[in-house]
Coordinates of C-alpha atoms in Angstrom, one line a residue:
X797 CA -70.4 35.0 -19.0
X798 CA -69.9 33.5 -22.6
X799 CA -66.4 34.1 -23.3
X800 CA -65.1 34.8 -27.1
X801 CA -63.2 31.8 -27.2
X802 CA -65.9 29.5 -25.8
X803 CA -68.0 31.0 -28.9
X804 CA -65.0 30.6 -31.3
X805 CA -62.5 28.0 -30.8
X806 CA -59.1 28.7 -31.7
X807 CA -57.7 27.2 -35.2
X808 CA -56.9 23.0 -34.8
X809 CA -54.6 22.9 -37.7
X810 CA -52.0 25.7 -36.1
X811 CA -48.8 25.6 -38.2
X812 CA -47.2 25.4 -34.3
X813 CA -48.3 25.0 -30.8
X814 CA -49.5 27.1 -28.5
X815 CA -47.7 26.9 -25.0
X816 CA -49.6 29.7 -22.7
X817 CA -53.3 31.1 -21.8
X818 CA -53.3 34.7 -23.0
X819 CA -50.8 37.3 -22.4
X820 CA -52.4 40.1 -24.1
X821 CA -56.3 40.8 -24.5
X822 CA -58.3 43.0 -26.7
X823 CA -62.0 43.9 -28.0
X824 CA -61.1 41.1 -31.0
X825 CA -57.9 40.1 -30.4
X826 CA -55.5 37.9 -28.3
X827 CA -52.0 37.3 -27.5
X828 CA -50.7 33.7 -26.9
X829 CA -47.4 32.3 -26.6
X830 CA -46.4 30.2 -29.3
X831 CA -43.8 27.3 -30.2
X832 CA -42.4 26.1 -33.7
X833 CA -39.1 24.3 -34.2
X834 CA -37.6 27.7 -34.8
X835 CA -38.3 28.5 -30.8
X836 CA -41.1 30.8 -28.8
X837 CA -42.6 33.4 -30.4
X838 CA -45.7 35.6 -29.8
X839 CA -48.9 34.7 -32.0
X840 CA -51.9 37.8 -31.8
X841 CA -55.2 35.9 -32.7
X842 CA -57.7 38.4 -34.5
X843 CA -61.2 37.6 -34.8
X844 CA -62.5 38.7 -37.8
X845 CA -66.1 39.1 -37.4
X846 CA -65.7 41.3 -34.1
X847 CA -62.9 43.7 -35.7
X848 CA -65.3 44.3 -38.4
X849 CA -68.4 45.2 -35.6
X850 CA -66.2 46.1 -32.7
X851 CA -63.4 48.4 -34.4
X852 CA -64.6 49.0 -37.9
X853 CA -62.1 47.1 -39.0
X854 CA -62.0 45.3 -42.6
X855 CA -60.4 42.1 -43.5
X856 CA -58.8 44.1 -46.2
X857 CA -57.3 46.6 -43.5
X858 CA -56.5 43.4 -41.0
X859 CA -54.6 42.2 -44.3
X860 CA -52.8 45.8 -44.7
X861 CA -51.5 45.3 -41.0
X862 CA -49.9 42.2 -42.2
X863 CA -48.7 43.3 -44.9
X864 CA -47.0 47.1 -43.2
X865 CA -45.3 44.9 -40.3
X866 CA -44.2 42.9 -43.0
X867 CA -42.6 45.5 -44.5
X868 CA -41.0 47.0 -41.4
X869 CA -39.8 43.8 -39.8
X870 CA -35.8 43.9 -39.8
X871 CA -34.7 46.3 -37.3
X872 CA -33.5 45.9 -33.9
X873 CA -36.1 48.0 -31.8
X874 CA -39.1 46.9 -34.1
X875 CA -41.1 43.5 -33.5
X876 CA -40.0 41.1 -35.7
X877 CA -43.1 39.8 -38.2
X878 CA -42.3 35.7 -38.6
X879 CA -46.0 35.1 -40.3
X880 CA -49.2 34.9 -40.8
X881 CA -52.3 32.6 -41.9
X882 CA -56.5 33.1 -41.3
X883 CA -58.8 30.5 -41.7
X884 CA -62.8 31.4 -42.0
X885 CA -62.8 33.1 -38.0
X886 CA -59.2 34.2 -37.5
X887 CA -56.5 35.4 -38.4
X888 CA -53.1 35.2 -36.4
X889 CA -49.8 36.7 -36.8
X890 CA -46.8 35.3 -35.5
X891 CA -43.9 37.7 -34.1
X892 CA -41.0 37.9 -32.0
X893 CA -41.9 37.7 -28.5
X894 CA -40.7 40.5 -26.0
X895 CA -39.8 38.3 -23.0
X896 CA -38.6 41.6 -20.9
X897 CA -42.4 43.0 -20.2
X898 CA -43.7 46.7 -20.7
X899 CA -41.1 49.3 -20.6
X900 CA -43.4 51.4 -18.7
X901 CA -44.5 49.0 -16.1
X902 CA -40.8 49.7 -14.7
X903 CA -40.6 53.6 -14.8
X904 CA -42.1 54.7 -11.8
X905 CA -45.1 57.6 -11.7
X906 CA -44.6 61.9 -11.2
X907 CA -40.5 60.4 -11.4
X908 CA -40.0 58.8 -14.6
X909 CA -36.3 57.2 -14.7
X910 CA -32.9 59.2 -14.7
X911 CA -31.9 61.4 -17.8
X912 CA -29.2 58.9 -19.3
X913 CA -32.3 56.4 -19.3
X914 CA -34.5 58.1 -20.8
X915 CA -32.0 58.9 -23.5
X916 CA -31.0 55.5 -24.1
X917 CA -34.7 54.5 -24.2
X918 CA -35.4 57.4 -26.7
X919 CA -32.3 56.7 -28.9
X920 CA -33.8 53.4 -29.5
X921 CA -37.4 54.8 -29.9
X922 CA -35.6 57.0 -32.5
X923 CA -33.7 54.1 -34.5
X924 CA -36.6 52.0 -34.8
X925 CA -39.1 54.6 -36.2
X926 CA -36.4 55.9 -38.8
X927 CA -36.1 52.7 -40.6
X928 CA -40.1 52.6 -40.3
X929 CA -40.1 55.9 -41.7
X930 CA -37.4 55.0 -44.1
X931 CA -39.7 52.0 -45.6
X932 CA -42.7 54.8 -46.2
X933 CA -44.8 53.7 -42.8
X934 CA -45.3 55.3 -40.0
X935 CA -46.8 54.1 -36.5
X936 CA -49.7 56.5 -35.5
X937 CA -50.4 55.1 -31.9
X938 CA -46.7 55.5 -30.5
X939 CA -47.5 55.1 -26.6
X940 CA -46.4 53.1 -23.3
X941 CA -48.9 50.2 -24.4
X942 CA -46.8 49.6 -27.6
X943 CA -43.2 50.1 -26.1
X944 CA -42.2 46.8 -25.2
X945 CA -38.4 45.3 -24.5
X946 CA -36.3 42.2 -25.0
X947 CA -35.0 40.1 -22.4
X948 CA -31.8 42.4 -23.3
X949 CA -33.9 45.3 -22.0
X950 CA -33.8 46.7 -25.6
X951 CA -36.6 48.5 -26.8
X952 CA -39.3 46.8 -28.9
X953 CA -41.8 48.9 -30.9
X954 CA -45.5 47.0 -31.4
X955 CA -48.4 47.1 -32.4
X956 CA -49.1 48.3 -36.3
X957 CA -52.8 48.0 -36.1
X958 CA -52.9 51.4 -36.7
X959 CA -49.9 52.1 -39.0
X960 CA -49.6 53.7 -42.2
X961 CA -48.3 53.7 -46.3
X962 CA -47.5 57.7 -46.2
X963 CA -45.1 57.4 -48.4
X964 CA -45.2 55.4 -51.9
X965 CA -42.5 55.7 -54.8
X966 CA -41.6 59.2 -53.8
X967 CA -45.0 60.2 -53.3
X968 CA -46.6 61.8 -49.9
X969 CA -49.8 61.3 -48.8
X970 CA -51.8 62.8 -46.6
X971 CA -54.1 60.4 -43.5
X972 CA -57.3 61.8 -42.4
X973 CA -58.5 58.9 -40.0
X974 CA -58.5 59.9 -36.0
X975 CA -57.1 57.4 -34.4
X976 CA -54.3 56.9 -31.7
X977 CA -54.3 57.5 -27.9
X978 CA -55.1 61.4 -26.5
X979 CA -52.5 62.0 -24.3
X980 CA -49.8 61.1 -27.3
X981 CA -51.8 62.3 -30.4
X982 CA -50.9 65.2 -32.4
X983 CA -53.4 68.0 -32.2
X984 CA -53.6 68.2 -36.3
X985 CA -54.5 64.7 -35.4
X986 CA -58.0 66.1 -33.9
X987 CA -58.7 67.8 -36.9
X988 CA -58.7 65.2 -39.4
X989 CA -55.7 65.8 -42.2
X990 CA -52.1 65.5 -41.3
X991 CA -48.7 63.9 -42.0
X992 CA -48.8 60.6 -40.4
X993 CA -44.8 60.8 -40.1
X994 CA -44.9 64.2 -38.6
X995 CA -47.6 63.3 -35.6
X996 CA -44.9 60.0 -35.1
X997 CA -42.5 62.7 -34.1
X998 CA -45.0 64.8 -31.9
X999 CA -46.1 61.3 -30.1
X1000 CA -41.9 60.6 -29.7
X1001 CA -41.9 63.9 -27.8
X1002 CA -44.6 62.8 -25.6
X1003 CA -43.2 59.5 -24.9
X1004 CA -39.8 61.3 -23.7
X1005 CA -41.2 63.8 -21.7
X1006 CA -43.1 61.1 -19.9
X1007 CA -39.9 59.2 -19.6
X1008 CA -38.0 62.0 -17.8
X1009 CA -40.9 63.2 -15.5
X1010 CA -43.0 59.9 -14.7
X1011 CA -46.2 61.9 -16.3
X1012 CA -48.2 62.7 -19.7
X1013 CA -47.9 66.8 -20.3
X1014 CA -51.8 66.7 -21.0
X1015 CA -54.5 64.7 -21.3
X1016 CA -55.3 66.0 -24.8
X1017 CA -53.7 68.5 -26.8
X1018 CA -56.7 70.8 -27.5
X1019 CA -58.7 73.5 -26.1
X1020 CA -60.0 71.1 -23.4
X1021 CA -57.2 70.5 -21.5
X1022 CA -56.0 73.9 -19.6
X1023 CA -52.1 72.0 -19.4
X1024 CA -52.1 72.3 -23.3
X1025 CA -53.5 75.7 -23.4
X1026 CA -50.8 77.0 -21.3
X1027 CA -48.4 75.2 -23.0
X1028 CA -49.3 76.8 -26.0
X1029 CA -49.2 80.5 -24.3
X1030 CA -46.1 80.0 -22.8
X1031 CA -44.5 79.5 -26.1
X1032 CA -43.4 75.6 -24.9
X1033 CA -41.7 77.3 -22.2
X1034 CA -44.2 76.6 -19.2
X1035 CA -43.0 77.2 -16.0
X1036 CA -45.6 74.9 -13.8
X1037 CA -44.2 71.5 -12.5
X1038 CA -43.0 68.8 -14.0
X1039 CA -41.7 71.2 -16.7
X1040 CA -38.8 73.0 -15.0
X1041 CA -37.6 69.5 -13.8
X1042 CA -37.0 68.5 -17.4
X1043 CA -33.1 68.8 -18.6
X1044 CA -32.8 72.3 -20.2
X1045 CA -31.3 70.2 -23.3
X1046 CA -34.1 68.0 -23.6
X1047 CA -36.5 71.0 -23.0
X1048 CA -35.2 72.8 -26.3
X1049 CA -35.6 69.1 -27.7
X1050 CA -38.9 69.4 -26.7
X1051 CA -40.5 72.3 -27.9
X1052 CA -38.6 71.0 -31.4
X1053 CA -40.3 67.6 -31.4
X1054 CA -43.8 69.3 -30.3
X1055 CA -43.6 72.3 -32.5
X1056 CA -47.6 73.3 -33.0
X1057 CA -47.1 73.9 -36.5
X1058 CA -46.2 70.6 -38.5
X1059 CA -44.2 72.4 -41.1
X1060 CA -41.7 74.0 -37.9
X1061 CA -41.4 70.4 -36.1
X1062 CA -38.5 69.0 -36.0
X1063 CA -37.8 66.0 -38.6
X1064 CA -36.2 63.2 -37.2
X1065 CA -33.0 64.3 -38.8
X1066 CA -32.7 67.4 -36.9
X1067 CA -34.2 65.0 -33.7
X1068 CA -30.7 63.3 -34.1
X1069 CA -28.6 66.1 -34.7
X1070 CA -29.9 67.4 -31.2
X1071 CA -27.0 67.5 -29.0
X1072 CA -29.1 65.9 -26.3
X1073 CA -29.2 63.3 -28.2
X1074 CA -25.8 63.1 -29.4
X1075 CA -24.5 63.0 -26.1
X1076 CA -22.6 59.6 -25.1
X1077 CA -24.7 57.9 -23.3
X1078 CA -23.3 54.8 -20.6
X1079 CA -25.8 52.1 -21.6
X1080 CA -25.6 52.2 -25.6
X1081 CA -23.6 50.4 -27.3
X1082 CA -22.1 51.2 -30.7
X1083 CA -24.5 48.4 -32.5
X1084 CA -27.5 50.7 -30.9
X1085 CA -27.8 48.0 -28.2
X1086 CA -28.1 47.5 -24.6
X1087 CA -24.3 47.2 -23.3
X1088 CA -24.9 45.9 -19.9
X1089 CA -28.8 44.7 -19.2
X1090 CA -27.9 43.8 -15.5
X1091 CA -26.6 47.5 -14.9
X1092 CA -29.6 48.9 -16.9
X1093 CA -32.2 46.9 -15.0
X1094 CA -30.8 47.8 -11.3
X1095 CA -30.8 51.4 -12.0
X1096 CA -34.8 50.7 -13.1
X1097 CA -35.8 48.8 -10.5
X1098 CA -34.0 51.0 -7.3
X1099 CA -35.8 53.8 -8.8
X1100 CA -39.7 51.9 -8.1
X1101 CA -40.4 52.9 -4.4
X1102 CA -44.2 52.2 -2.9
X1103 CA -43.6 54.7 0.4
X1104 CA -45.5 53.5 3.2
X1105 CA -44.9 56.6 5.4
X1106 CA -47.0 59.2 3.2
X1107 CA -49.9 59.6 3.4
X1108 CA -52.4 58.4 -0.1
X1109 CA -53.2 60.5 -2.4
X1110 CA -56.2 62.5 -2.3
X1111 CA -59.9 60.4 -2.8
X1112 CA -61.3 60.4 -6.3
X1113 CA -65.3 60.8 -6.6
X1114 CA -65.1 59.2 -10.5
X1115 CA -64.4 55.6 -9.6
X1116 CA -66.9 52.9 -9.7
X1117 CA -66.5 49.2 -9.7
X1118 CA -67.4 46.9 -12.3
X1119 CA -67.7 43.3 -13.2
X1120 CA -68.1 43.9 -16.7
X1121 CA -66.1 42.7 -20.1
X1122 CA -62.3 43.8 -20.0
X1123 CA -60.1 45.6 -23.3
X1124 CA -56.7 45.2 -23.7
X1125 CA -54.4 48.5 -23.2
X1126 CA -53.0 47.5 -26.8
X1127 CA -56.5 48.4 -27.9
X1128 CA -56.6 51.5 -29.7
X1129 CA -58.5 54.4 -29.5
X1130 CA -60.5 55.0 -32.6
X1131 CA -61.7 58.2 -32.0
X1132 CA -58.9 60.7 -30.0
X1133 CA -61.9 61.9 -27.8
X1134 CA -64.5 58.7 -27.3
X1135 CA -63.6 57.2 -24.4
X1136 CA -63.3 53.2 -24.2
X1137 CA -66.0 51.2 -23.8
X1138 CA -66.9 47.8 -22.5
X1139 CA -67.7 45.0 -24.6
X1140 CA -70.3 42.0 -24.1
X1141 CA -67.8 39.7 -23.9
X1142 CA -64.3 38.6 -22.5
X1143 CA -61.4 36.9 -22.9
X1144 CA -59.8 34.1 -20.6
X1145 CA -58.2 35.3 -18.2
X1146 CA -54.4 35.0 -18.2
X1147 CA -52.2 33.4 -15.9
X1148 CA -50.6 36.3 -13.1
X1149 CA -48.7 33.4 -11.2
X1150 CA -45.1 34.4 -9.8
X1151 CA -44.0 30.8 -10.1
X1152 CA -44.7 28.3 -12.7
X1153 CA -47.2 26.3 -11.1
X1154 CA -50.0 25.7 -8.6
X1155 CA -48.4 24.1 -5.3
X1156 CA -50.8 20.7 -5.0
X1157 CA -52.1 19.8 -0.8
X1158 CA -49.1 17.7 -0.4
X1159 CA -46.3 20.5 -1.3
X1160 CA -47.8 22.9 0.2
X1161 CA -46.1 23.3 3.5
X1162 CA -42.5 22.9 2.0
X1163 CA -43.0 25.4 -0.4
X1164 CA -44.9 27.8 1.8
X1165 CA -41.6 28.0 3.5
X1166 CA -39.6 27.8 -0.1
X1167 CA -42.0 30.6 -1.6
X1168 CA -41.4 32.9 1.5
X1169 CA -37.8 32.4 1.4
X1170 CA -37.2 33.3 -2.5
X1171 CA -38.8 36.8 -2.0
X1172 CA -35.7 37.4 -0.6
X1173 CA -34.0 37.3 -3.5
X1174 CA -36.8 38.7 -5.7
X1175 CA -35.7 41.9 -7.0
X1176 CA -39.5 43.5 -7.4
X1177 CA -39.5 43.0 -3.5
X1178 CA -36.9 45.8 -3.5
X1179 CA -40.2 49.0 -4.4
X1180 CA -41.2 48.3 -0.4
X1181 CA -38.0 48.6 1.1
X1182 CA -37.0 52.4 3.0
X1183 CA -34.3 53.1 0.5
X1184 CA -34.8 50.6 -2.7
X1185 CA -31.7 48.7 -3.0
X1186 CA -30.9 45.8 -4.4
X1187 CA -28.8 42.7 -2.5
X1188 CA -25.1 42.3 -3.7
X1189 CA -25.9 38.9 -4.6
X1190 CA -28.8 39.2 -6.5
X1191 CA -26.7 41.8 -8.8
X1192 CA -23.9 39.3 -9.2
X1193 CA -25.7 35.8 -9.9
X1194 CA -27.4 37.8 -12.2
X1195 CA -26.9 37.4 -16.3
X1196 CA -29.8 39.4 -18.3
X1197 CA -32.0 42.0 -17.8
X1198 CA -34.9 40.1 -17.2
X1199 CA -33.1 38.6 -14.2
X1200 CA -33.7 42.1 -12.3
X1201 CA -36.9 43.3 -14.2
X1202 CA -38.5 40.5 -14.6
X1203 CA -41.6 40.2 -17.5
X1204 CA -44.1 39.6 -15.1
X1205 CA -46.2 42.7 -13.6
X1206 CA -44.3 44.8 -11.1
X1207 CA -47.3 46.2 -9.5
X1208 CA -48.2 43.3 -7.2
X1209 CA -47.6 42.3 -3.3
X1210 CA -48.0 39.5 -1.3
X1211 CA -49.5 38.8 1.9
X1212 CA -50.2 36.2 5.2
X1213 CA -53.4 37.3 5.4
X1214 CA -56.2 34.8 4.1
X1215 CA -58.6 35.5 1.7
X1216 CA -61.6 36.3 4.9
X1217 CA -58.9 39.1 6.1
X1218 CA -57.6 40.5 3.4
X1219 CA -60.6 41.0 1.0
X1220 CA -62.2 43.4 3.6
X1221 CA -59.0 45.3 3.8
X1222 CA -58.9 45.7 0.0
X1223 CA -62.4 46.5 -0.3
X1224 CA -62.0 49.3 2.7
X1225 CA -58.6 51.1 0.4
X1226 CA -61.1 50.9 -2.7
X1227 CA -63.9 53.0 -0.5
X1228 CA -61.5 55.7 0.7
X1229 CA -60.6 56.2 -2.7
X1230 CA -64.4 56.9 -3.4
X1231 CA -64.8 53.3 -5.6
X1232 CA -68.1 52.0 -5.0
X1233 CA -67.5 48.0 -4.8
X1234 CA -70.0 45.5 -5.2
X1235 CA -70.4 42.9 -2.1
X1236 CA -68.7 39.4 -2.3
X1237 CA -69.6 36.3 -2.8
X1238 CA -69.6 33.9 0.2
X1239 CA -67.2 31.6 -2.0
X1240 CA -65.1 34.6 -2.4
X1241 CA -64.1 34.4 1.9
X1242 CA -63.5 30.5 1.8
X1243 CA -60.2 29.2 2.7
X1244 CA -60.3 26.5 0.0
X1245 CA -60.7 29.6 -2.4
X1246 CA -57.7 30.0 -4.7
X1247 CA -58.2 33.4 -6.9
X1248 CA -60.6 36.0 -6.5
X1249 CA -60.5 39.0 -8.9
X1250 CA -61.8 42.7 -8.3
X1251 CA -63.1 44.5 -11.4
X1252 CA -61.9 48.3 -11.5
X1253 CA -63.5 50.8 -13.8
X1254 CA -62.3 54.3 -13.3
X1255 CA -60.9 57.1 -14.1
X1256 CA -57.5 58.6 -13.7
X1257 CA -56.9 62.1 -12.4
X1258 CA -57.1 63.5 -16.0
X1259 CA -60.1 61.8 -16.3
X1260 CA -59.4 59.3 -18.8
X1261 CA -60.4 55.7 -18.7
X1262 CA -58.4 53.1 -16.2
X1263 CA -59.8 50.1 -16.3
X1264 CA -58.7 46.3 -14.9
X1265 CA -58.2 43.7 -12.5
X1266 CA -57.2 43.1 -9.3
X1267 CA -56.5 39.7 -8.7
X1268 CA -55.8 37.8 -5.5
X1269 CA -54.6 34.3 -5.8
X1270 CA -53.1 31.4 -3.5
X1271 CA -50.0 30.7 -3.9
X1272 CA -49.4 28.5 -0.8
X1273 CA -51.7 27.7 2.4
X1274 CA -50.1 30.6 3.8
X1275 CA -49.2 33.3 0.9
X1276 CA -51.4 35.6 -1.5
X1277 CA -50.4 37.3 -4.0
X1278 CA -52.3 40.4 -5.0
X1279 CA -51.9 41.8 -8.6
X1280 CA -52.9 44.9 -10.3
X1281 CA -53.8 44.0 -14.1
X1282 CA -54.4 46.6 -16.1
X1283 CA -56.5 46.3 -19.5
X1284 CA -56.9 50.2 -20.3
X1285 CA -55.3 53.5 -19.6
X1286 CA -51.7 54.8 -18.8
X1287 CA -49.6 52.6 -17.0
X1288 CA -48.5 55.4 -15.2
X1289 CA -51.8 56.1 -13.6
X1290 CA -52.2 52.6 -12.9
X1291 CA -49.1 52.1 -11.1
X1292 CA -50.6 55.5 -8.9
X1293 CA -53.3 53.7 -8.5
X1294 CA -51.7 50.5 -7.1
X1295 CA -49.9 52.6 -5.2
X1296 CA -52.7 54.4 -3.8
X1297 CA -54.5 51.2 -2.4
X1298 CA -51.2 49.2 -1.5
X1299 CA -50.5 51.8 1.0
X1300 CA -54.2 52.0 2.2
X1301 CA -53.9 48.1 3.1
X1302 CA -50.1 48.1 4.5
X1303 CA -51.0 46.1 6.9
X1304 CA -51.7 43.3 5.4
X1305 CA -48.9 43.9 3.0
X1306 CA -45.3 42.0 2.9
X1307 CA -42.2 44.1 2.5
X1308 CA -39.7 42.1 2.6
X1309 CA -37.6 43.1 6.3
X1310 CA -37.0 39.8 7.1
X1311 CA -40.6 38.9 8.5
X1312 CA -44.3 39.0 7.3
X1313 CA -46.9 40.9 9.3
X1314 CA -49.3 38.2 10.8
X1315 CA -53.2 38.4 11.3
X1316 CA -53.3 40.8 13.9
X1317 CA -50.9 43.2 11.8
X1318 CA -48.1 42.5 14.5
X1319 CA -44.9 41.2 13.0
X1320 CA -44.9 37.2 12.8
X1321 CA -42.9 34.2 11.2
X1322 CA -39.2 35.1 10.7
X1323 CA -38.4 34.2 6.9

């Protein structure tokens, strides 16, 4: 397959150098790494030509993304906006890069994380859309995909491909375009005319609920989705689960934030004047800011558990497997109701290694032995013990956030097995959960084979789009590591999803007690 770049090399003249393969992909856009003399930084590439046919998207409106992250740039929980250029192809923007990963990689599904958590998330979430709001924009596709954090674990908002001037010398005005993601859109969204600032505060509500429970409240407020209709009946007071697990504080929070009416939602005023949210909370600091990232990120990562003694989830008929073109998650719904859909063509594929680089032939049995040894000491290892718990020393040697939740994706294991063993193993998890799965390739079994990837694309169980990758790759002559890259949906369902086919091939899966499982499934080396 013709990949984008191949038809469209990247800019030569770069005003700075670009030091990784892509970290974020879209339908016209990439995310590199980037490096100036002023230090690393993210740079999104945007290719002009396929934004115009691919997302309807002008060069005047690429130009009026610049120019609204611009204008909110200079606030702690926002992306920072460093530049921009174009050139005939692309155009690029440079930005602050959030070396702590996705927030929502690290909140685990149908649990969320614990109350103070979630307030210290949202208190952030908060902050950062009141100065947006405060400079006249406002965000319009508030979601997991665009909640990213520092190395701090402080909350980063991205993403203003779909923001908005709603306010302008005093002057309101009103956005008719439908555009954001279903599960976090405002219904008056839907409909066409709305205050962009007051569906900001309905998507805020959303992103908290998820936060508390692990779980979106619908999959689209409107007639459609029975969750929403009884929502609406019960006068935001419904009593089926995950609702009556939700804080009876944050519940009246809630029903403020998510108010049908526009006119009776809360403004983010009365949002902080909430006393659920005015409640001390033990990870914010005065300045807004994380106070202790080490304490923050153990409390994360102990709450991730993949539980090998229950039984998967039920089988889903709506799967199918594909080996078409991949979209980023960052990529936007342009209609609330279309689904996704593929494109003809696909980015490189970005790097999913654990370590920084490819062992050659002659360091390959040393750091097989190295690379088995330093799982014990990597905290992401922690999801597959009985009772997730961190090591003592782990907690101490550590010095940031990132040194417990690391930026890399949590939803990965590793495995003995060779590529012949485990592939079939893979392949029999995709079938029980009713994914048809194309055969493969004879080069796909070899033992000098070093990455093989798997193609998803599904639906989750509220039917929306999940689509992306799982990749197995060689780390050493005796160690896989399998990864579950998503490109579309809710992280949320695809963490179920990894879960879902990491306990359907346990056996071949490494958890971390001290041994691997050998070929037969029997316990082997000692570590």
């Amino acid at each position: 397959m013709t990949t984008l770049t191949q038809l469209d090399p990247l800019p030569e003249s770069l005003p700075f150098e670009i030091i990784s393969k892509t970290i974020g992909r879209g339908a016209y856009a990439a995310v590199k790494k980037g490096r100036s003399a002023q230090g690393v930084f993210a740079a999104k590439f945007i290719h002009k030509q396929h934004a115009l046919e691919r997302g309807r998207i002008s060069p005047r409106q690429l130009k009026f993304e610049v120019e609204l992250h611009k204008l909110s740039s200079g606030h702690g929980n926002l992306i920072a906006f460093y530049g921009w250029g174009e050139d005939d192809v692309w155009l690029w923007i440079a930005m602050e890069f959030a070396d702590g990963g996705d927030l929502f990689d690290k909140i685990e599904a149908d649990v969320g994380v614990s109350e103070d958590v979630a307030q210290f998330y949202f208190a952030q979430l908060v902050s950062g859309l009141a100065w947006m709001h405060g400079k006249g924009v406002a965000h319009r596709d508030l979601k997991p995909e665009n909640i990213l954090l520092d190395g701090n674990g402080n909350l980063k908002i991205a993403d203003f491909g779909l923001a908005v001037l709603f306010q302008y010398q005093g002057k309101y005005r009103e956005s008719t375009s439908v555009c954001g993601s279903p599960p976090y859109v405002a219904p008056e969204v839907i409909a066409g005319k709305y205050r962009a600032d007051s569906v900001d505060i309905w998507s805020c509500g959303v992103v908290l609920f998820t936060l508390l429970v692990g779980n979106t409240p619908w999959d689209e407020p409107t007639s459609r989705s029975a969750e929403f209709e009884m929502y609406l009946e019960s006068g935001g007071r419904p009593t089926y689960d995950p609702w009556p697990s939700v804080p009876l504080e944050a519940l009246s929070l809630l029903r403020g934030m998510m108010a049908l009416d526009p006119k009776a939602r809360f403004t983010l005023e009365r949002v902080r004047d909430h006393p659920w949210f005015t409640k001390p909370n033990p990870h914010l600091a005065r300045n807004g800011l994380c106070i202790n990232g080490v304490n923050l990120a153990t409390k994360m990562m102990e709450n991730l558990h993949v539980d090998f003694t229950k039984a998967p989830f039920s089988s889903r008929s709506r799967h199918q497997l594909d080996d078409s073109s991949r979209m980023a998650s960052t990529q936007p719904v342009i209609s609330a109701r279309a689904p996704a859909t593929d494109v003809d063509f696909a980015w490189e594929r970005p790097h999913h290694h654990m370590f920084a680089s490819q062992p050659t032939e002659a360091q390959q049995e040393f750091d097989s032995q190295t690379l088995w040894a330093s799982l014990a000491e990597d905290p992401t290892m922690s999801q597959f013990a009985l009772q997730p718990h961190l090591s003592v020393s782990l907690t101490q040697n550590a010095r940031h956030f990132r040194d417990i939740c690391p930026a890399q994706r949590l939803t990965r294991f590793f495995s003995s097995y060779s590529f012949r063993q485990i592939l079939p193993i893979l392949s029999s998890a995709l079938h029980r959960m009713g994914i048809i799965i194309a055969p493969f390739k004879p080069s796909d079994y070899e033992d000098a084979n070093t990455e093989t990837w798997i193609s998803v694309r599904t639906e989750d169980r509220r039917r929306c789009p999940l689509r992306g990758d799982i990749i197995v790759e060689r780390l050493a002559q005796d160690m896989l590591q399998v990864t579950f890259s998503k490109n579309v949906g809710d992280p949320l369902q695809w963490r179920r999803f990894f879960k879902e086919v990491t306990v359907l091939s346990k056996e071949a899966v490494f958890t971390g007690y001290g041994q691997r499982v050998g070929p037969s499934g029997a316990a082997a080396t000692q570590v």
